[in-house]
CSV table of C-alpha atoms in Angstrom, one decimal:
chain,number,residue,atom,x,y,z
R,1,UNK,CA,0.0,0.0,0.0
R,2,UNK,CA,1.0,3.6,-1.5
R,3,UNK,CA,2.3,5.4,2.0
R,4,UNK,CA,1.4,8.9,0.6
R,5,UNK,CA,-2.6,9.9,0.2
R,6,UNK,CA,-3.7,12.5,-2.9
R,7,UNK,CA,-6.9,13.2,-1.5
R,8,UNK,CA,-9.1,15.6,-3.9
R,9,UNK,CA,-12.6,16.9,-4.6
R,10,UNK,CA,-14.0,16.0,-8.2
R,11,UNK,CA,-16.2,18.7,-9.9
R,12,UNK,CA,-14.5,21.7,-10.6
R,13,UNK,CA,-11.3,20.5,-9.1
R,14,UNK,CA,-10.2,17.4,-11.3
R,15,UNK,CA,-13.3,17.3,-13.9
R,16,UNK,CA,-15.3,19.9,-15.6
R,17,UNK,CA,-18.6,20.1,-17.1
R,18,UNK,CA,-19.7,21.2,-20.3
R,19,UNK,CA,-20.1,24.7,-19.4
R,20,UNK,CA,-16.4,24.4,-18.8
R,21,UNK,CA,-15.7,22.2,-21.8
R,22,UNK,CA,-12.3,23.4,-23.9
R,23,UNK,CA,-11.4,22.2,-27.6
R,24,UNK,CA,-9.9,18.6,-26.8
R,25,UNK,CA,-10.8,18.2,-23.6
R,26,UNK,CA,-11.7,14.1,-22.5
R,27,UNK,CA,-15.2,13.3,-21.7
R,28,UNK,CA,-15.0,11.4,-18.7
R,29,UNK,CA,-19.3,11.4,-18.0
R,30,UNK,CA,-22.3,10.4,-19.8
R,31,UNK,CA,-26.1,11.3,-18.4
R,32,UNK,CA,-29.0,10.1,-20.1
R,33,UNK,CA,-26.6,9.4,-22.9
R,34,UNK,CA,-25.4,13.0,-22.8
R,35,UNK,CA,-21.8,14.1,-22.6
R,36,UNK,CA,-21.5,15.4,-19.2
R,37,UNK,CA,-18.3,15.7,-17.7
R,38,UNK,CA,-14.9,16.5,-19.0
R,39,UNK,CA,-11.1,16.1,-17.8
R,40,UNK,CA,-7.8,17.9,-19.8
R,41,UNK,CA,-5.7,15.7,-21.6
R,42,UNK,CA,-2.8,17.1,-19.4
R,43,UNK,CA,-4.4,16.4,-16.8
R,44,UNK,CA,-5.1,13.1,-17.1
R,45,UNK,CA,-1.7,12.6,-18.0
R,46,UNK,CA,-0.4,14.2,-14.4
R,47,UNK,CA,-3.2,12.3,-12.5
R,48,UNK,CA,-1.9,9.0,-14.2
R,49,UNK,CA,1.7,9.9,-12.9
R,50,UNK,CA,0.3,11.1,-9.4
R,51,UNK,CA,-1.4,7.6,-9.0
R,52,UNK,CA,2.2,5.9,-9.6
R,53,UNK,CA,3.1,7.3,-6.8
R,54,UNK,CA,0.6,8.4,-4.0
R,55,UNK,CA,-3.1,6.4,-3.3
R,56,UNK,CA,-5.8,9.0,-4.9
R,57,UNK,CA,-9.0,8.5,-3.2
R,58,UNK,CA,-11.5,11.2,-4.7
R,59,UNK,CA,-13.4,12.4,-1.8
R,60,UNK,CA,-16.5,14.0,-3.0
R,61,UNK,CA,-20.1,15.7,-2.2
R,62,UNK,CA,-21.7,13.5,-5.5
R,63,UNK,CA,-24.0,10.5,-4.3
R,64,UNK,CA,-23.3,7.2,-5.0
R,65,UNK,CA,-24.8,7.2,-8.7
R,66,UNK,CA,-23.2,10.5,-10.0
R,67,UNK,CA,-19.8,9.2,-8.6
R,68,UNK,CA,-20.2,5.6,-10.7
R,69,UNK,CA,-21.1,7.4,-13.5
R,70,UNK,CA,-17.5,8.6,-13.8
R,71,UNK,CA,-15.6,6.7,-16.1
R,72,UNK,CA,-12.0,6.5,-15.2
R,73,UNK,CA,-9.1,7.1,-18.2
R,74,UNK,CA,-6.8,4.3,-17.8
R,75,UNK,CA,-4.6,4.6,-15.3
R,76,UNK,CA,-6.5,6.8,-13.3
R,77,UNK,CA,-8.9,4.3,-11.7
R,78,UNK,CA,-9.3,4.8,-8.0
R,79,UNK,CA,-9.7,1.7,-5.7
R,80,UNK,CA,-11.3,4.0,-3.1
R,81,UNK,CA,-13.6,7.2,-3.3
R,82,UNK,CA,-15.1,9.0,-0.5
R,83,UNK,CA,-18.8,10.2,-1.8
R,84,UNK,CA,-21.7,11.8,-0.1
R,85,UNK,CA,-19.7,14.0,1.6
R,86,UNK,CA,-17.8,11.6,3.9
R,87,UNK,CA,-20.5,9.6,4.8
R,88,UNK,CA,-19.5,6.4,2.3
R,89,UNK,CA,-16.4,4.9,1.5
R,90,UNK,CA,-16.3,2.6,-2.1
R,91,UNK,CA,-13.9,-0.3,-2.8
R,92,UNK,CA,-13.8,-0.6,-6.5
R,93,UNK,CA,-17.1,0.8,-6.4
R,94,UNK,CA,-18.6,-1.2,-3.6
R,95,UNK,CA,-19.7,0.1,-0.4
R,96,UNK,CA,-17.7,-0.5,2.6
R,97,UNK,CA,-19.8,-2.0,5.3
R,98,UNK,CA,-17.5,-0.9,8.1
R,99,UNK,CA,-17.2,2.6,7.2
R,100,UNK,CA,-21.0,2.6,6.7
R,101,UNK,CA,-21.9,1.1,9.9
R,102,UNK,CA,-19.7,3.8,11.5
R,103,UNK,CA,-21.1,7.2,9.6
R,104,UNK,CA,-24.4,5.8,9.6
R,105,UNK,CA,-24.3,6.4,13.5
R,106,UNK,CA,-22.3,9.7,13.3
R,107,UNK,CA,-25.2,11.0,11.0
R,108,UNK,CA,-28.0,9.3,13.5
R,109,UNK,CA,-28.8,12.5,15.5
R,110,UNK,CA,-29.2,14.4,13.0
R,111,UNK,CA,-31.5,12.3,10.9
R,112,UNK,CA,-35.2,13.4,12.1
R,113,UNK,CA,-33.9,17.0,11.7
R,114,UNK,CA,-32.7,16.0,7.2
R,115,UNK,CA,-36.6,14.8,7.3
R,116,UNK,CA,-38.3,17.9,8.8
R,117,UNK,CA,-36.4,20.3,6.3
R,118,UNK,CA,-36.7,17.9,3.5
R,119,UNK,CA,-40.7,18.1,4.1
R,120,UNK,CA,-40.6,22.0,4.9
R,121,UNK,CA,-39.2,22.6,1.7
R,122,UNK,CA,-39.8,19.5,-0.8
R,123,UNK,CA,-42.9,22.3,-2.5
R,124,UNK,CA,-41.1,25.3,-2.0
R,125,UNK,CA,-41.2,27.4,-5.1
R,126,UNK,CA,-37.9,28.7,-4.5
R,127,UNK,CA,-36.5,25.0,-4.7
R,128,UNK,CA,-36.6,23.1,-8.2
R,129,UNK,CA,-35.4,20.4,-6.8
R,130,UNK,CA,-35.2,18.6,-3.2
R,131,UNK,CA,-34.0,15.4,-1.9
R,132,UNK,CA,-32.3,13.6,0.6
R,133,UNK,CA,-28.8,11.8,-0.8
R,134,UNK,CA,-28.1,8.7,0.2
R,135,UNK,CA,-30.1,9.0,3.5
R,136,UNK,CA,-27.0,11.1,4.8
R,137,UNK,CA,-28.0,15.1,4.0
R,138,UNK,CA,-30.3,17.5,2.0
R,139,UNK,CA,-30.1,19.1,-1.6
R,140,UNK,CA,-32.1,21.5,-2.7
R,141,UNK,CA,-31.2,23.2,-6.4
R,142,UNK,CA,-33.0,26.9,-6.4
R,143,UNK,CA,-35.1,28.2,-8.9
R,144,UNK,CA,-34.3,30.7,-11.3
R,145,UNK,CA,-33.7,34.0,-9.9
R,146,UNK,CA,-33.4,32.6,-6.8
R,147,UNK,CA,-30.2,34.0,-4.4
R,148,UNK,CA,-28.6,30.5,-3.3
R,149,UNK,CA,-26.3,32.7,-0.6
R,150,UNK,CA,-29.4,34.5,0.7
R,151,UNK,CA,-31.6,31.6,0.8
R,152,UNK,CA,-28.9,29.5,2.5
R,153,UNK,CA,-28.8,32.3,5.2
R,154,UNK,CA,-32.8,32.0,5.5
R,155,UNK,CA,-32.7,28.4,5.7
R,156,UNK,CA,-29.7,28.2,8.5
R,157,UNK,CA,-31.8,30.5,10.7
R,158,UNK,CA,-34.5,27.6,10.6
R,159,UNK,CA,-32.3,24.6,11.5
R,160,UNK,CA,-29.4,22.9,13.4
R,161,UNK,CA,-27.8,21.7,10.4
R,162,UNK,CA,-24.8,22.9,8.2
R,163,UNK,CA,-26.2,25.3,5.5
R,164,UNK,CA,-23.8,25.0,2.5
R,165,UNK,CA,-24.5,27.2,-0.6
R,166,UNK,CA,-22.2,26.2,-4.3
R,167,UNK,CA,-23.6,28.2,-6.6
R,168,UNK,CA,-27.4,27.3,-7.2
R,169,UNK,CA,-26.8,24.4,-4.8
R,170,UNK,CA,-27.7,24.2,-1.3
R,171,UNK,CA,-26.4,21.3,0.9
R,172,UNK,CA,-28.0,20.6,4.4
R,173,UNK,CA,-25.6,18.8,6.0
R,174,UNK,CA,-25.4,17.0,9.4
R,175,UNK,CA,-23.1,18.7,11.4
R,176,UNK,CA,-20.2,15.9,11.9
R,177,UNK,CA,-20.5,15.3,8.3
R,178,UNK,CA,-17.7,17.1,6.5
R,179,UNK,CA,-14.6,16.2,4.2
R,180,UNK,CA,-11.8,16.6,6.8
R,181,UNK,CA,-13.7,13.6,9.3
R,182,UNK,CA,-13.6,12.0,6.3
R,183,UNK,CA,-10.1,12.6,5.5
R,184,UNK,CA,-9.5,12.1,9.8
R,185,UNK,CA,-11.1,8.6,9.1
R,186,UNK,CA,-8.9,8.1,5.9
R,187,UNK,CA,-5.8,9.1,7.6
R,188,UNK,CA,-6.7,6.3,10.4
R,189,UNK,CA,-7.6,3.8,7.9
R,190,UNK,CA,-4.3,3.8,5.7
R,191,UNK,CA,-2.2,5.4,7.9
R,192,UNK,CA,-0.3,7.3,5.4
R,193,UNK,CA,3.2,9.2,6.5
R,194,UNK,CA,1.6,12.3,4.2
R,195,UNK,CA,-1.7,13.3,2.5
R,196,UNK,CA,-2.5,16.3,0.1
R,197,UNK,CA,-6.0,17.6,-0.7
R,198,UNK,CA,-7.6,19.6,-3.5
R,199,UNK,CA,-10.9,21.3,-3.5
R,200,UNK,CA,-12.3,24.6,-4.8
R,201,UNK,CA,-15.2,25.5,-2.8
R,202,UNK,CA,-16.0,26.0,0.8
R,203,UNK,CA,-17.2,22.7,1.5
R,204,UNK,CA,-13.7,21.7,0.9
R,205,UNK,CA,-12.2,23.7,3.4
R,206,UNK,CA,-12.2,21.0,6.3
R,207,UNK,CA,-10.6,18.8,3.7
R,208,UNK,CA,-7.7,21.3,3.0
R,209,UNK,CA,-7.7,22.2,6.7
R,210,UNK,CA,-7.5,18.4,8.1
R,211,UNK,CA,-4.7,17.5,4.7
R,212,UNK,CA,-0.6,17.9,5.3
R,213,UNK,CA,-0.4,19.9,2.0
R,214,UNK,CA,-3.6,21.1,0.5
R,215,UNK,CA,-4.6,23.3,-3.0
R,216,UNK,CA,-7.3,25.7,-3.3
R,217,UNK,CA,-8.8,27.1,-6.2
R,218,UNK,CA,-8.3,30.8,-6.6
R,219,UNK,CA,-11.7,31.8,-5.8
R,220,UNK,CA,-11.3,30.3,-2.5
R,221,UNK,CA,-11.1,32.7,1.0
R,222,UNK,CA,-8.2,31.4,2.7
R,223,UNK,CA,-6.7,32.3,6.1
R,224,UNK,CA,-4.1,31.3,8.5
R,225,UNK,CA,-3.3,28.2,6.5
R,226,UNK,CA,-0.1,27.9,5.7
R,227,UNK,CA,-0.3,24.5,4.2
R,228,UNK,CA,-2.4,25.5,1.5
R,229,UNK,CA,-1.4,27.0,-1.7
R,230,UNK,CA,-4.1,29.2,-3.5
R,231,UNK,CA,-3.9,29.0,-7.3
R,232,UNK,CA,-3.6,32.4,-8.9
R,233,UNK,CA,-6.2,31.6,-11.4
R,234,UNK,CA,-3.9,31.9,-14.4
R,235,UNK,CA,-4.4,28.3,-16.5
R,236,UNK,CA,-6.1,25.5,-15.5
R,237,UNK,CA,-6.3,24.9,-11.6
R,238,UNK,CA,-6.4,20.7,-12.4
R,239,UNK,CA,-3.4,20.9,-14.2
R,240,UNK,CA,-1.7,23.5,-12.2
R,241,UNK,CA,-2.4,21.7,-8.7
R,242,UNK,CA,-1.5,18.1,-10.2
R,243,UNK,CA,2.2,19.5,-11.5
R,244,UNK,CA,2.4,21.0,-8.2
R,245,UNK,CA,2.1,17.5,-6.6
R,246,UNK,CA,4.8,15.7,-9.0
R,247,UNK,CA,7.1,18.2,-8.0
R,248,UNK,CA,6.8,17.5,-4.3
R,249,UNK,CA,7.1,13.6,-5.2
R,250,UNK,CA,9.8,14.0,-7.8
């Protein structure tokens, strides 16, 4: 077993969608038979290299089905991936019963309280969408027009859970459910002797915060983290934080 740990968030860290999409670029996602998702040639080429050498378990917000519907380059392939925001851990694509059995009582108190906002809200017109992932925390997608930050503010006033807004996302999350447990649990798991992180929003930040060497995104507050580098924006933050990584392991 790989003694160092590349630990990273997926969308808009490592993969793209088509709004994103640049001439050449790799479809790496289909939905409903629709291109969906999208990696760099260069950097699948550095994440092949990174995997030579460090253990890359994605560690991701998707559910279960969005993160199987990933298909790996060659090379690339992880043996383990983090989804639902910490609260499942795949082998190969299969759920770990262990780790399950474990976050499924970490998430237990906070269970009743997903329900009553996924009822409260399930018909609210500012909502398009509304459903509970993987019975572990809320999403709500807002309507048009709607301010997800403002909303998000509204709704945290109205419950004990984490309020997370990413653009015209809101998350709902039980409050021990976060990345950097996640990446705690990792670290106890594997044991690695060091573990860098990627992410790009601020439901990465416990992940960056709980990592030995993290990389943010530019558009990323930062503060009193030394151990995190913040991209400067210029180029292609996948690429940049990947070549970043190989230097460290070279």
């Amino acid at each position: 077993m790989k003694d160092i740990v590349f630990a990273s968030d997926l969308d808009n860290t490592l993969l793209y969608s088509r709004r994103h999409r640049r001439e050449g670029d790799v479809c790496v996602e289909h939905l409903a038979g629709e291109e969906q998702g999208f990696m760099t040639p260069i950097a699948i080429e550095r994440l092949r290299a990174v995997t030579k050498k460090a253990l890359f378990i994605p560690v991701t917000t998707r559910s279960i089905e969005q993160y199987r519907r990933i298909e790996w380059p060659a090379g690339t392939e992880p043996e383990y991936a983090v989804t639902t925001n910490g609260a499942v851990l795949l082998k190969r694509g299969e759920i770990d019963t262990a780790w399950q059995a474990a976050h499924t009582a970490l998430i237990a108190p906070a269970r009743d309280e997903v329900e009553r906002c996924h009822a409260l809200y399930v018909d609210d017109p500012a909502f398009i969408r509304c459903r509970i992932v993987d019975g572990a925390y809320l999403f709500v997608y807002c309507a048009d027009g709607i301010d997800a930050a403002a909303a998000a503010a509204r709704c945290q006033e109205q419950t004990s859970l984490r309020v997370e807004p990413s653009g015209r996302k809101i998350y709902f999350f039980p409050p021990k459910l976060t990345k950097g447990a996640a990446l705690c649990a990792l670290r106890e798991r594997f044991t690695p002797h060091l573990i860098y992180a990627a992410g790009d929003t601020a439901i990465d930040l416990p992940l960056l915060m709980a990592a030995d060497h993290a990389f943010a995104a530019a558009s990323l507050p930062l503060e009193n983290a030394p151990h995190i580098r913040r991209h400067t924006g210029e180029g292609i933050f996948a690429e940049w934080l990947l070549a970043e990584i190989l230097q460290e392991l070279s």
